[in-house]
Tab-separated table of C-alpha atoms and ligand atoms in Angstrom:
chain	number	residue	atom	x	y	z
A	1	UNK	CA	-19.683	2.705	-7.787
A	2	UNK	CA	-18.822	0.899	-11.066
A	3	UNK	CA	-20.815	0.680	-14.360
A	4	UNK	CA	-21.172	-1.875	-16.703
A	5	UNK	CA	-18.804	-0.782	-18.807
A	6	UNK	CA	-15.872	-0.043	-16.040
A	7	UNK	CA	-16.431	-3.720	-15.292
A	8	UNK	CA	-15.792	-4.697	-18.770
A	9	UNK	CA	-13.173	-2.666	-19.180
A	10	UNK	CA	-11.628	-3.972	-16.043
A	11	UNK	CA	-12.128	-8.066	-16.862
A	12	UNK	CA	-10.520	-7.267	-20.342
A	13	UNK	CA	-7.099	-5.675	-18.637
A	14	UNK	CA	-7.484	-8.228	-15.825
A	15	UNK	CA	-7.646	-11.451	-18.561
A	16	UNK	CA	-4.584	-9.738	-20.646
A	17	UNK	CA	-2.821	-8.909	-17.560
A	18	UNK	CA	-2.469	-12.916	-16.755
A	19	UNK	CA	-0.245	-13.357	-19.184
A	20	UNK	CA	1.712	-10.634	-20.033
A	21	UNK	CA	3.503	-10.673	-23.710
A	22	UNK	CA	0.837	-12.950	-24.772
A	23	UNK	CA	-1.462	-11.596	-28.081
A	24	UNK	CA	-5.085	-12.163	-27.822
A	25	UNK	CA	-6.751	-11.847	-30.533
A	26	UNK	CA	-10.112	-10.086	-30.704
A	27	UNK	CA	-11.741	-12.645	-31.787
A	28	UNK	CA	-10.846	-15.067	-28.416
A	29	UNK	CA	-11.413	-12.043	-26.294
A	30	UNK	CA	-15.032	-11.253	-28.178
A	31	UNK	CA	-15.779	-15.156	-27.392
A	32	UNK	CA	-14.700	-14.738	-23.756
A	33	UNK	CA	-16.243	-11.535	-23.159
A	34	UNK	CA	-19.171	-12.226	-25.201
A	35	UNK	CA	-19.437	-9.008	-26.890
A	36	UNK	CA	-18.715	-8.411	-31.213
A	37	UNK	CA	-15.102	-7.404	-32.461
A	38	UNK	CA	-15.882	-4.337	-32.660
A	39	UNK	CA	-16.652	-4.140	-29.159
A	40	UNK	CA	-13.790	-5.206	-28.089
A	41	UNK	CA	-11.545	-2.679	-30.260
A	42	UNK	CA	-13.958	0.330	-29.148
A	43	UNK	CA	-12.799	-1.075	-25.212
A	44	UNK	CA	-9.462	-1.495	-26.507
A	45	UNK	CA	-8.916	2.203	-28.018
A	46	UNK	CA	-10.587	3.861	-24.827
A	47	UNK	CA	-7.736	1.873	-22.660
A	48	UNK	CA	-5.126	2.746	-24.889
A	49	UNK	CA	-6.167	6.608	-25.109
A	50	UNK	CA	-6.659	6.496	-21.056
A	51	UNK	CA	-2.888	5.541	-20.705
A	52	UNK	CA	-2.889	1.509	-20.745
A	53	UNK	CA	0.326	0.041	-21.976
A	54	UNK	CA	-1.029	-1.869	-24.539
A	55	UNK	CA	-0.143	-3.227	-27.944
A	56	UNK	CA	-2.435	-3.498	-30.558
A	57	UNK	CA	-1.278	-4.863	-33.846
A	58	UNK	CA	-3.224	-6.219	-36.839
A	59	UNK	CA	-3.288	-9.502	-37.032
A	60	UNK	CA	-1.576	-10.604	-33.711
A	61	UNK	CA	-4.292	-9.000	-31.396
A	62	UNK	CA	-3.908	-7.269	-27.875
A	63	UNK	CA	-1.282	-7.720	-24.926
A	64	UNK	CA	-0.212	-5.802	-22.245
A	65	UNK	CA	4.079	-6.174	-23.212
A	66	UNK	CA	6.125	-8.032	-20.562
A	67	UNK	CA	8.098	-5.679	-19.725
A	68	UNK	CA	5.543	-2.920	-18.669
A	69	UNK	CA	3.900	-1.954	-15.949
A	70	UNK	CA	0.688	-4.204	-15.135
A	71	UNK	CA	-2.583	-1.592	-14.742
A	72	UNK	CA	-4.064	-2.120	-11.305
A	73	UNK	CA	-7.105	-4.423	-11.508
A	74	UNK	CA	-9.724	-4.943	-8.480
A	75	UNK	CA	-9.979	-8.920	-9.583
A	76	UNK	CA	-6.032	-8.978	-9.498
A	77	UNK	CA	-5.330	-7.356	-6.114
A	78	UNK	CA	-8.851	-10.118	-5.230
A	79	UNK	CA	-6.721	-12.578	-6.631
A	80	UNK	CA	-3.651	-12.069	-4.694
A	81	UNK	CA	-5.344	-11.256	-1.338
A	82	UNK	CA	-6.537	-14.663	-1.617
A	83	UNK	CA	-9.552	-16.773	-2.686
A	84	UNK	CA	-12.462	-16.198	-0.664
A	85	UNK	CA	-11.177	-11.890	-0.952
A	86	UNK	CA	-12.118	-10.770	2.551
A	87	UNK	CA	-8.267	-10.845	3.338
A	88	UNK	CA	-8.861	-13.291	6.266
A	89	UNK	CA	-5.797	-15.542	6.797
A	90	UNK	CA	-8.091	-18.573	7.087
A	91	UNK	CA	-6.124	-21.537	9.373
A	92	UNK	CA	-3.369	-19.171	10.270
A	93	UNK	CA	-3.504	-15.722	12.854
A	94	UNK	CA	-7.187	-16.393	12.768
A	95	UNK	CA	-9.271	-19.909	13.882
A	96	UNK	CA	-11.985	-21.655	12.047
A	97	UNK	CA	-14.755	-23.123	14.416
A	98	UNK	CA	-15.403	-26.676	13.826
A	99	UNK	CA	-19.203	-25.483	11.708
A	100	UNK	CA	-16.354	-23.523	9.292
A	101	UNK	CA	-17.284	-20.225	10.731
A	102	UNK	CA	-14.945	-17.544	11.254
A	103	UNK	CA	-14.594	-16.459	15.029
A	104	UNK	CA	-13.311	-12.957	14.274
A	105	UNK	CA	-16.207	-12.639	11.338
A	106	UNK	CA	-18.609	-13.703	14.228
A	107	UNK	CA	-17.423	-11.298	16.217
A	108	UNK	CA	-17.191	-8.762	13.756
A	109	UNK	CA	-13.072	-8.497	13.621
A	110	UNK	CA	-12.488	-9.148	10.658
A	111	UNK	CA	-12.179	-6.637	7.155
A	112	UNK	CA	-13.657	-7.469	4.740
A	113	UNK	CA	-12.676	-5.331	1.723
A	114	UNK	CA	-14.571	-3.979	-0.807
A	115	UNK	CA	-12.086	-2.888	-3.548
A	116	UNK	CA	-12.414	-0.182	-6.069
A	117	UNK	CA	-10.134	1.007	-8.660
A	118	UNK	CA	-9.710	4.486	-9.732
A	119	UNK	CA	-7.940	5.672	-13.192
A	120	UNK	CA	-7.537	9.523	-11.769
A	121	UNK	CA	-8.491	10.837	-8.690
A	122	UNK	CA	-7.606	14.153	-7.047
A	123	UNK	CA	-6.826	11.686	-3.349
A	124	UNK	CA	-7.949	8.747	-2.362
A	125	UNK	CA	-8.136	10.168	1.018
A	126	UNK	CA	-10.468	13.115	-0.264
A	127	UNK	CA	-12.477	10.751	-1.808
A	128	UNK	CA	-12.485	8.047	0.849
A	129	UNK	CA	-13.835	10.648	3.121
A	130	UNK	CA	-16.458	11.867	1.555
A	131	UNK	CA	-17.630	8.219	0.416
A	132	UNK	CA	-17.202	7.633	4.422
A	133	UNK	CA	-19.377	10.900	5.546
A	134	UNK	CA	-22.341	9.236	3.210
A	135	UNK	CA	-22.250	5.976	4.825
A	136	UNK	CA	-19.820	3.478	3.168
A	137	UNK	CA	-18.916	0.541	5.724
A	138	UNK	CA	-15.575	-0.498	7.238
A	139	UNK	CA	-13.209	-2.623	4.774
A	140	UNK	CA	-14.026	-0.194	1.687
A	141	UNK	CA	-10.579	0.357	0.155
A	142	UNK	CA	-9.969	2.575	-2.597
A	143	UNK	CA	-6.909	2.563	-5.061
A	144	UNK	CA	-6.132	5.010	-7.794
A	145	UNK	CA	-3.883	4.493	-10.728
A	146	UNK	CA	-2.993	8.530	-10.403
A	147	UNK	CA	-3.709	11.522	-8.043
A	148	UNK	CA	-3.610	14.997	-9.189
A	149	UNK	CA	-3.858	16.254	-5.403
A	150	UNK	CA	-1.704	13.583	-3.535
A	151	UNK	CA	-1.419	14.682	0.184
A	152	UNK	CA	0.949	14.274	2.463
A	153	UNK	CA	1.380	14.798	6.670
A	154	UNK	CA	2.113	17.800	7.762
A	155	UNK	CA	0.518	19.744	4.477
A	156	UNK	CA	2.693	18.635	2.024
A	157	UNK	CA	1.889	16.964	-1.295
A	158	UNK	CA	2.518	13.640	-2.299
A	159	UNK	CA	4.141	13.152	-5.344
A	160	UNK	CA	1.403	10.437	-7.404
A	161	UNK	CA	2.276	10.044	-10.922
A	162	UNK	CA	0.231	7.380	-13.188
A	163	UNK	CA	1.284	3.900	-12.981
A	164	UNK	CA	3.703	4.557	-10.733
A	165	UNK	CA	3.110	3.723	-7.211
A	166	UNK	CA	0.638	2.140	-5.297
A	167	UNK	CA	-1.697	5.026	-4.243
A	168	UNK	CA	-4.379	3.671	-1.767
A	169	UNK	CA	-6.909	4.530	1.068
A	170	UNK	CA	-8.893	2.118	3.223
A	171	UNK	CA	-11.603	3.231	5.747
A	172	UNK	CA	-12.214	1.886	9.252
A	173	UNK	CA	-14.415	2.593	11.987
A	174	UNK	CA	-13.102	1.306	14.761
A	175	UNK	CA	-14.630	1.595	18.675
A	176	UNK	CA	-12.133	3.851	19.741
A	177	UNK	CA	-11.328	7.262	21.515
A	178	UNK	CA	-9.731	9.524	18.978
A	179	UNK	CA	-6.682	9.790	21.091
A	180	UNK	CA	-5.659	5.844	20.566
A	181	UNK	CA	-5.945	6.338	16.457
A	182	UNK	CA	-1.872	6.696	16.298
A	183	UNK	CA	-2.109	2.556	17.943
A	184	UNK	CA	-3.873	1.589	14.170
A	185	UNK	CA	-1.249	3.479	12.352
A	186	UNK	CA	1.443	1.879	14.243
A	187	UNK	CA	-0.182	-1.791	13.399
A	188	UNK	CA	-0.736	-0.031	9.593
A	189	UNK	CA	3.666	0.216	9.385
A	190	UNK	CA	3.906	-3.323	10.705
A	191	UNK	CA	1.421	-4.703	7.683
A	192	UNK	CA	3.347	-2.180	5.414
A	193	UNK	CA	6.978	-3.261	6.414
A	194	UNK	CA	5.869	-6.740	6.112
A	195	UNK	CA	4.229	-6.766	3.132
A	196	UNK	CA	7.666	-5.259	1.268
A	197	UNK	CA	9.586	-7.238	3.043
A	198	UNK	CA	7.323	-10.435	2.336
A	199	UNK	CA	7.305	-9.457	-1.482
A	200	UNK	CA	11.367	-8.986	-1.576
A	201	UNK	CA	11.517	-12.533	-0.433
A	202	UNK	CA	9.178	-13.628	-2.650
A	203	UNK	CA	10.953	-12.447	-5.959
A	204	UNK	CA	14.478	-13.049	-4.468
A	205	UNK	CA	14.614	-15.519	-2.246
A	206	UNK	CA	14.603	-18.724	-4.405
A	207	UNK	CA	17.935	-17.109	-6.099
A	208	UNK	CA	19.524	-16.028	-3.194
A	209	UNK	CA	17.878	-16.563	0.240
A	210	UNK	CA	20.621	-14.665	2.512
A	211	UNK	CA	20.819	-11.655	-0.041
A	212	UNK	CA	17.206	-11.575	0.088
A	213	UNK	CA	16.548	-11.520	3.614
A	214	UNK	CA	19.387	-8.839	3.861
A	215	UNK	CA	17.720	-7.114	1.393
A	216	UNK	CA	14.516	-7.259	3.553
A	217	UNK	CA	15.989	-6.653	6.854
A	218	UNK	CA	17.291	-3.015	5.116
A	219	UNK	CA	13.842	-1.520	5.135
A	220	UNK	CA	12.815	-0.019	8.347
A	221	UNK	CA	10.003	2.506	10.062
A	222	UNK	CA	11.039	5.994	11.069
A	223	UNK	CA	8.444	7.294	13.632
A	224	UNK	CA	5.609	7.750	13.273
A	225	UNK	CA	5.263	5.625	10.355
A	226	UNK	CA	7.538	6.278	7.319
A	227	UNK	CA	8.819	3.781	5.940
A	228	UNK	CA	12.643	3.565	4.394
A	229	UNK	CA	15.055	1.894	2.627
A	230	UNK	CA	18.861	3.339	2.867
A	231	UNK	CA	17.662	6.561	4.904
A	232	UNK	CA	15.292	7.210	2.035
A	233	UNK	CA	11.210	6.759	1.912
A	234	UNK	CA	9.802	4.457	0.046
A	235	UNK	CA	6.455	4.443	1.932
A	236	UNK	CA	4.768	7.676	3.330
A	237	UNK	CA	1.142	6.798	5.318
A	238	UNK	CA	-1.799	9.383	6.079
A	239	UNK	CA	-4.036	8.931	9.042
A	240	UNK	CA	-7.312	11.570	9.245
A	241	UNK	CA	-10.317	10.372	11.254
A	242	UNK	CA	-13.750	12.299	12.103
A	243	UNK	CA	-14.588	12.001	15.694
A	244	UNK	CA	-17.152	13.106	18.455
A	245	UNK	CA	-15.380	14.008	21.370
A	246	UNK	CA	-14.992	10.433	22.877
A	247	UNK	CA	-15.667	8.839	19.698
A	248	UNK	CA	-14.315	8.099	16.086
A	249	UNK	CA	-17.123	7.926	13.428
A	250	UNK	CA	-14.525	6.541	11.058
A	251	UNK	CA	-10.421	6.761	10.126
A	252	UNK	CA	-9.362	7.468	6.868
A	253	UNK	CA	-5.809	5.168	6.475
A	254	UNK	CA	-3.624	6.398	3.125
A	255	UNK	CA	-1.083	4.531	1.802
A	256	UNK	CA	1.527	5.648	-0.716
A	257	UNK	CA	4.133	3.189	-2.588
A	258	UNK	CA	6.563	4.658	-4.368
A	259	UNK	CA	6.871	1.384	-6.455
A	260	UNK	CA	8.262	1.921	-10.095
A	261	UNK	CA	10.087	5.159	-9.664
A	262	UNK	CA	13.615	5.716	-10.861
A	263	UNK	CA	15.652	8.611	-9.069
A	264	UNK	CA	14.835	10.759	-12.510
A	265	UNK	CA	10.960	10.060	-12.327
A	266	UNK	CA	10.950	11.965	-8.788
A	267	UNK	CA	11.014	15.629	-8.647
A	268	UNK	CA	14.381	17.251	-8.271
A	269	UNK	CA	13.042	18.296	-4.720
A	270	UNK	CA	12.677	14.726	-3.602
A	271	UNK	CA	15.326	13.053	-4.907
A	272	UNK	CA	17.787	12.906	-2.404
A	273	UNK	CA	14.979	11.596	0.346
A	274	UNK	CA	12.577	9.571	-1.740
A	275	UNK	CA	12.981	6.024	-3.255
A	276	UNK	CA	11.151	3.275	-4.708
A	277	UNK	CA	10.530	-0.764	-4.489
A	278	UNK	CA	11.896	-0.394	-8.064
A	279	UNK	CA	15.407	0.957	-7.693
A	280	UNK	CA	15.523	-1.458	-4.297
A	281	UNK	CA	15.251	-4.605	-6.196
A	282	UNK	CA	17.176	-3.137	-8.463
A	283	UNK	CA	20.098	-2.650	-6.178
A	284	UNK	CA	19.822	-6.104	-4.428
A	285	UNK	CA	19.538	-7.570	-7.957
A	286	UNK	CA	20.691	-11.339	-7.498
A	287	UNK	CA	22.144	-13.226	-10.676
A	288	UNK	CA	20.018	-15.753	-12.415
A	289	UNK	CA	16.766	-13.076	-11.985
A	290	UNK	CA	16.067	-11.677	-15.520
A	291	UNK	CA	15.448	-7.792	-15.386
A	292	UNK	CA	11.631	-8.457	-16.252
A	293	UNK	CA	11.164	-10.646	-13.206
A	294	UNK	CA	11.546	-8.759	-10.484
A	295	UNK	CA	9.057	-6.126	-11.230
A	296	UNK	CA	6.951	-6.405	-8.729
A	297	UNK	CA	2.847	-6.743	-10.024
A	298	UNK	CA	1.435	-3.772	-8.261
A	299	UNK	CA	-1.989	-5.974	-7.597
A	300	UNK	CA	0.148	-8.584	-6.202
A	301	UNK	CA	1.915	-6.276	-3.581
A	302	UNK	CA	-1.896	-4.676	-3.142
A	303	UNK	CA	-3.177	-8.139	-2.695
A	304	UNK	CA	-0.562	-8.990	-0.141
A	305	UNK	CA	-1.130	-5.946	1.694
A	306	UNK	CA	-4.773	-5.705	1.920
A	307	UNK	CA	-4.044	-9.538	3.581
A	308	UNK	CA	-1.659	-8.254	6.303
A	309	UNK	CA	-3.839	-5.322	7.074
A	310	UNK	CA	-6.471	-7.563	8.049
A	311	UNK	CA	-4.551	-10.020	9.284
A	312	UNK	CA	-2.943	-6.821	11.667
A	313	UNK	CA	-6.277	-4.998	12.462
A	314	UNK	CA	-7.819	-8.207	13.557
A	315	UNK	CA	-4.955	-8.772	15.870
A	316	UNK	CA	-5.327	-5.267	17.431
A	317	UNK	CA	-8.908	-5.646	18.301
A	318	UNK	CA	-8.510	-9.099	19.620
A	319	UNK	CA	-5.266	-8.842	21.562
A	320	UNK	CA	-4.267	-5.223	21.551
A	321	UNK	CA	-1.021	-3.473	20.844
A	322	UNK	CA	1.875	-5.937	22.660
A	323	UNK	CA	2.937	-8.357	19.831
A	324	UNK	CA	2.422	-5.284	17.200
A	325	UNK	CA	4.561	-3.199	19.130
A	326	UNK	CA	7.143	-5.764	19.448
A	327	UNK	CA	7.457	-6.329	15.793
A	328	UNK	CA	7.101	-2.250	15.262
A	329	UNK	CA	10.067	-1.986	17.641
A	330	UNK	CA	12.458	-4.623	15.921
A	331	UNK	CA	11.770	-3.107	12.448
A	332	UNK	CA	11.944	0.570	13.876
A	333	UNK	CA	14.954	3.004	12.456
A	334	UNK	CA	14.184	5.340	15.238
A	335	UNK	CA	14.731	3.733	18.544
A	336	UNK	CA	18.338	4.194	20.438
A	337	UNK	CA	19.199	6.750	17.986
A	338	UNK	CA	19.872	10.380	18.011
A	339	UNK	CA	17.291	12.627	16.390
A	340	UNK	CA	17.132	16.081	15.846
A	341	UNK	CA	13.411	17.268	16.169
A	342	UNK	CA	12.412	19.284	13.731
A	343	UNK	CA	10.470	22.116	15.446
A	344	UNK	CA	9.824	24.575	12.946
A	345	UNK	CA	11.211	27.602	15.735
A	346	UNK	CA	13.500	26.023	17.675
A	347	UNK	CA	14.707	22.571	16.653
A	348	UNK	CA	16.146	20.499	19.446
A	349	UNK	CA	18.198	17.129	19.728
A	350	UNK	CA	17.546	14.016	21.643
A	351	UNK	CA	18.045	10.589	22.194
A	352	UNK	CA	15.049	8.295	20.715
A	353	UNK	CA	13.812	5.022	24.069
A	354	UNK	CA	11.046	3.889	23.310
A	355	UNK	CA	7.529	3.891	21.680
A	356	UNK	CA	3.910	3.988	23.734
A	357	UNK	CA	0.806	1.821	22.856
A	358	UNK	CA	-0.538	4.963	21.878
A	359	UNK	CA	2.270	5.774	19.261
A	360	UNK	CA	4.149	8.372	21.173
A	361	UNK	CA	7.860	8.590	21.518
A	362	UNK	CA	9.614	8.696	24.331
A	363	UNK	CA	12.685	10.752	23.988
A	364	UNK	CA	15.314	11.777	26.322
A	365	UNK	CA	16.639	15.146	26.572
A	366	UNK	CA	21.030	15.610	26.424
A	367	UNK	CA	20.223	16.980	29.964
A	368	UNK	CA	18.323	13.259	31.137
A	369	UNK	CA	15.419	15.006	30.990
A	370	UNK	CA	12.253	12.555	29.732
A	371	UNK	CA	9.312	13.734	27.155
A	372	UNK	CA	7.377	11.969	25.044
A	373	UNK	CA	6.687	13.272	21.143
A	374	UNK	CA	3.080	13.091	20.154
A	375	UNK	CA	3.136	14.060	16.062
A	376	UNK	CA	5.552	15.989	14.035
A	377	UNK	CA	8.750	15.044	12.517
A	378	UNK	CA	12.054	14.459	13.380
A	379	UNK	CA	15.528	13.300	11.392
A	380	UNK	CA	17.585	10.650	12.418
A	381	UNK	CA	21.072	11.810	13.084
B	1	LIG	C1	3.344	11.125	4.178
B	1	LIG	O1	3.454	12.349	4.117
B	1	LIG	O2	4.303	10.428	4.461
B	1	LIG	C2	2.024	10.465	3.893
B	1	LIG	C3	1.823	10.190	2.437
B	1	LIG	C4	0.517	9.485	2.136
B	1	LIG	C5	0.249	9.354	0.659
B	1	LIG	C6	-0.977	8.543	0.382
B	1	LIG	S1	-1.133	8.130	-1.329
B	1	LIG	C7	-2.744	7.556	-1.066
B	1	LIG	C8	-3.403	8.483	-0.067
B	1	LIG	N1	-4.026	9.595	-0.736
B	1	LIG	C9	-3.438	10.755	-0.454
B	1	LIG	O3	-3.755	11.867	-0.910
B	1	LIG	N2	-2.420	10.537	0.395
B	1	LIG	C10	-2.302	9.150	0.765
């Protein structure tokens, strides 16, 4: 899916992007790269004119500034995901056999992701699907810088501006009836809440451990699998599969990150119900943590996420949903409140029990009465 020239382009951001505020000069980067000067400038004016925060200035060379946003690189989010970049938690959730195999690989549990990086892209669903219909295998995970067509649930559109957010699809084809596919997007909100969680600690916890855990505690899933911070969504996921009757061909799993967004950057529509990981970290901002530093690197959170997703998904297939649903439950926002759901002729109020395997909600009625949601949306009261 990538040229010669994409891959270039990609190791050049990916080399300036490991140490940010640092000029190269074109002369180290034409001896790294091994290409001529004027190579490297002709790369180096195409990324500028596509959008890439980068400084060029006579003399000093090329650098991606400190205090900008890091372009999303396929060797960063590699990088981060870990060394051997099939996201496998080796020694941890998942056993080595004494030969150094992996059981899960053996038995075919395991993702192993194939990572591609989009500049523009109308949605990395849209895309993900059709590269799915012509045959691409499980684990194939596609991120895009931008979307012009972001989509929500329900037929909305998801707001996907450059740079900002961490705009991602990964494709699975699991052995399933299509009716169990809302048990995988259940496990997907675990990896997700995780993940933030894991990266909040991460850039605050060596300041201020107990402000950074209460930090991370704050974010939360609202059923089915929104994710929030302070009643507002950071974290919006998009399931859409392609099934025989009685069996999936393959799931299409979006995931959007609102990560560098200020309150202005959204549109006036959204502000009151969207936030970022941005203006988060920004409001549990612990002293001794220079602005700069807790910008989170988009590959990093990527990297971290692609890890728990495996790490997740391997989990479901060996042991099934109990353990996922207990850590859904502790992080939910939804469960022993009261909702209001939001039936689009005749909205009705309940009280939220429980969750199913399956990812329905059980609900009961202000009469006792019992039902259990299937999709849709409700507000927490
Ligand atoms: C929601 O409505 O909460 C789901 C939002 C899902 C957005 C993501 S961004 C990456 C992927 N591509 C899309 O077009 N949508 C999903």
């Amino acid at each position: 899916m990538k040229d010669a020239t994409s891959d270039i382009r990609e190791r050049i951001l990916s080399r300036l992007s490991d140490e940010p505020g640092h000029y190269f000069s074109g002369e180290a980067i034409s001896h790294e790269m091994g290409m001529t000067r004027a190579a490297v400038w002709k790369h180096m004016h195409f990324l500028k004119q596509s959008g890439w925060p980068l400084d060029c200035v006579t003399r000093k060379g090329y650098r991606i500034p400190f205090d900008r946003v890091l372009p999303f690189s396929a060797a960063g989010i590699r990088i981060a995901m870990g060394k051997d970049g099939t996201g496998r938690f080796i020694g941890n959730h998942f056993k080595m056999k004494d030969d150094g195999t992996d059981e899960n690989a053996m038995n075919g549990k395991s993702i192993i992701w194939k990572i591609t990086v989009l500049g523009q892209t109308d949605s990395t669903n849209s895309r993900l699907k059709e590269l799915a219909a012509t045959g691409a295998p499980e684990g194939t995970a596609l991120f895009a810088e931008e979307q012009l067509g972001g989509r929500g649930r329900l037929g909305r559109s998801w707001s996907s501006q450059r740079g900002m957010g961490i705009w991602m699809s990964i494709l699975l084809r699991p052995d399933m009836a299509p009716g169990q596919v809302q048990s995988i997007t259940l496990a997907v909100s675990v990896a997700v809440v995780e993940t933030l969680r894991a990266v909040i600690l991460e850039i605050f916890g060596g300041a201020d451990p107990s402000r950074a855990e209460c930090l991370a505690g704050s974010i939360g899933i609202k059923w089915p699998n929104d994710i929030l911070w302070g009643g507002k969504k950071i974290c919006g996921i998009l399931t859409e599969l392609a099934a025989e009757p009685e069996k999936l061909s393959h799931v299409v799993i979006g995931i959007g990150i609102n990560v560098f967004q200020t309150e202005d950057d959204f549109p006036p529509e959204l502000r009151s119900i969207a936030a970022s990981l941005g203006m988060m970290l920004s409001a549990g901002m612990v002293s001794g943590i220079r602005e700069t530093e807790y910008l989170p690197d988009r590959n990093r959170v990527a990297g971290l996420l692609l890890r728990n997703l495996s790490d997740v998904i391997g989990e479901y297939r060996r042991q099934g949903m109990p353990d996922i649903l207990k850590r859904w439950r502790s992080a939910s926002v939804t469960l022993g409140r009261d909702i209001r759901v939001m039936d689009p002729v005749n909205p009705w109020f309940a009280h939220a029990v429980d969750v199913c395997e399956d990812g329905r909600l059980l609900v009961e009625r202000p009469d006792g009465t019992k039902t259990y949601l299937l999709s849709g949306e409700i507000s927490i009261r």
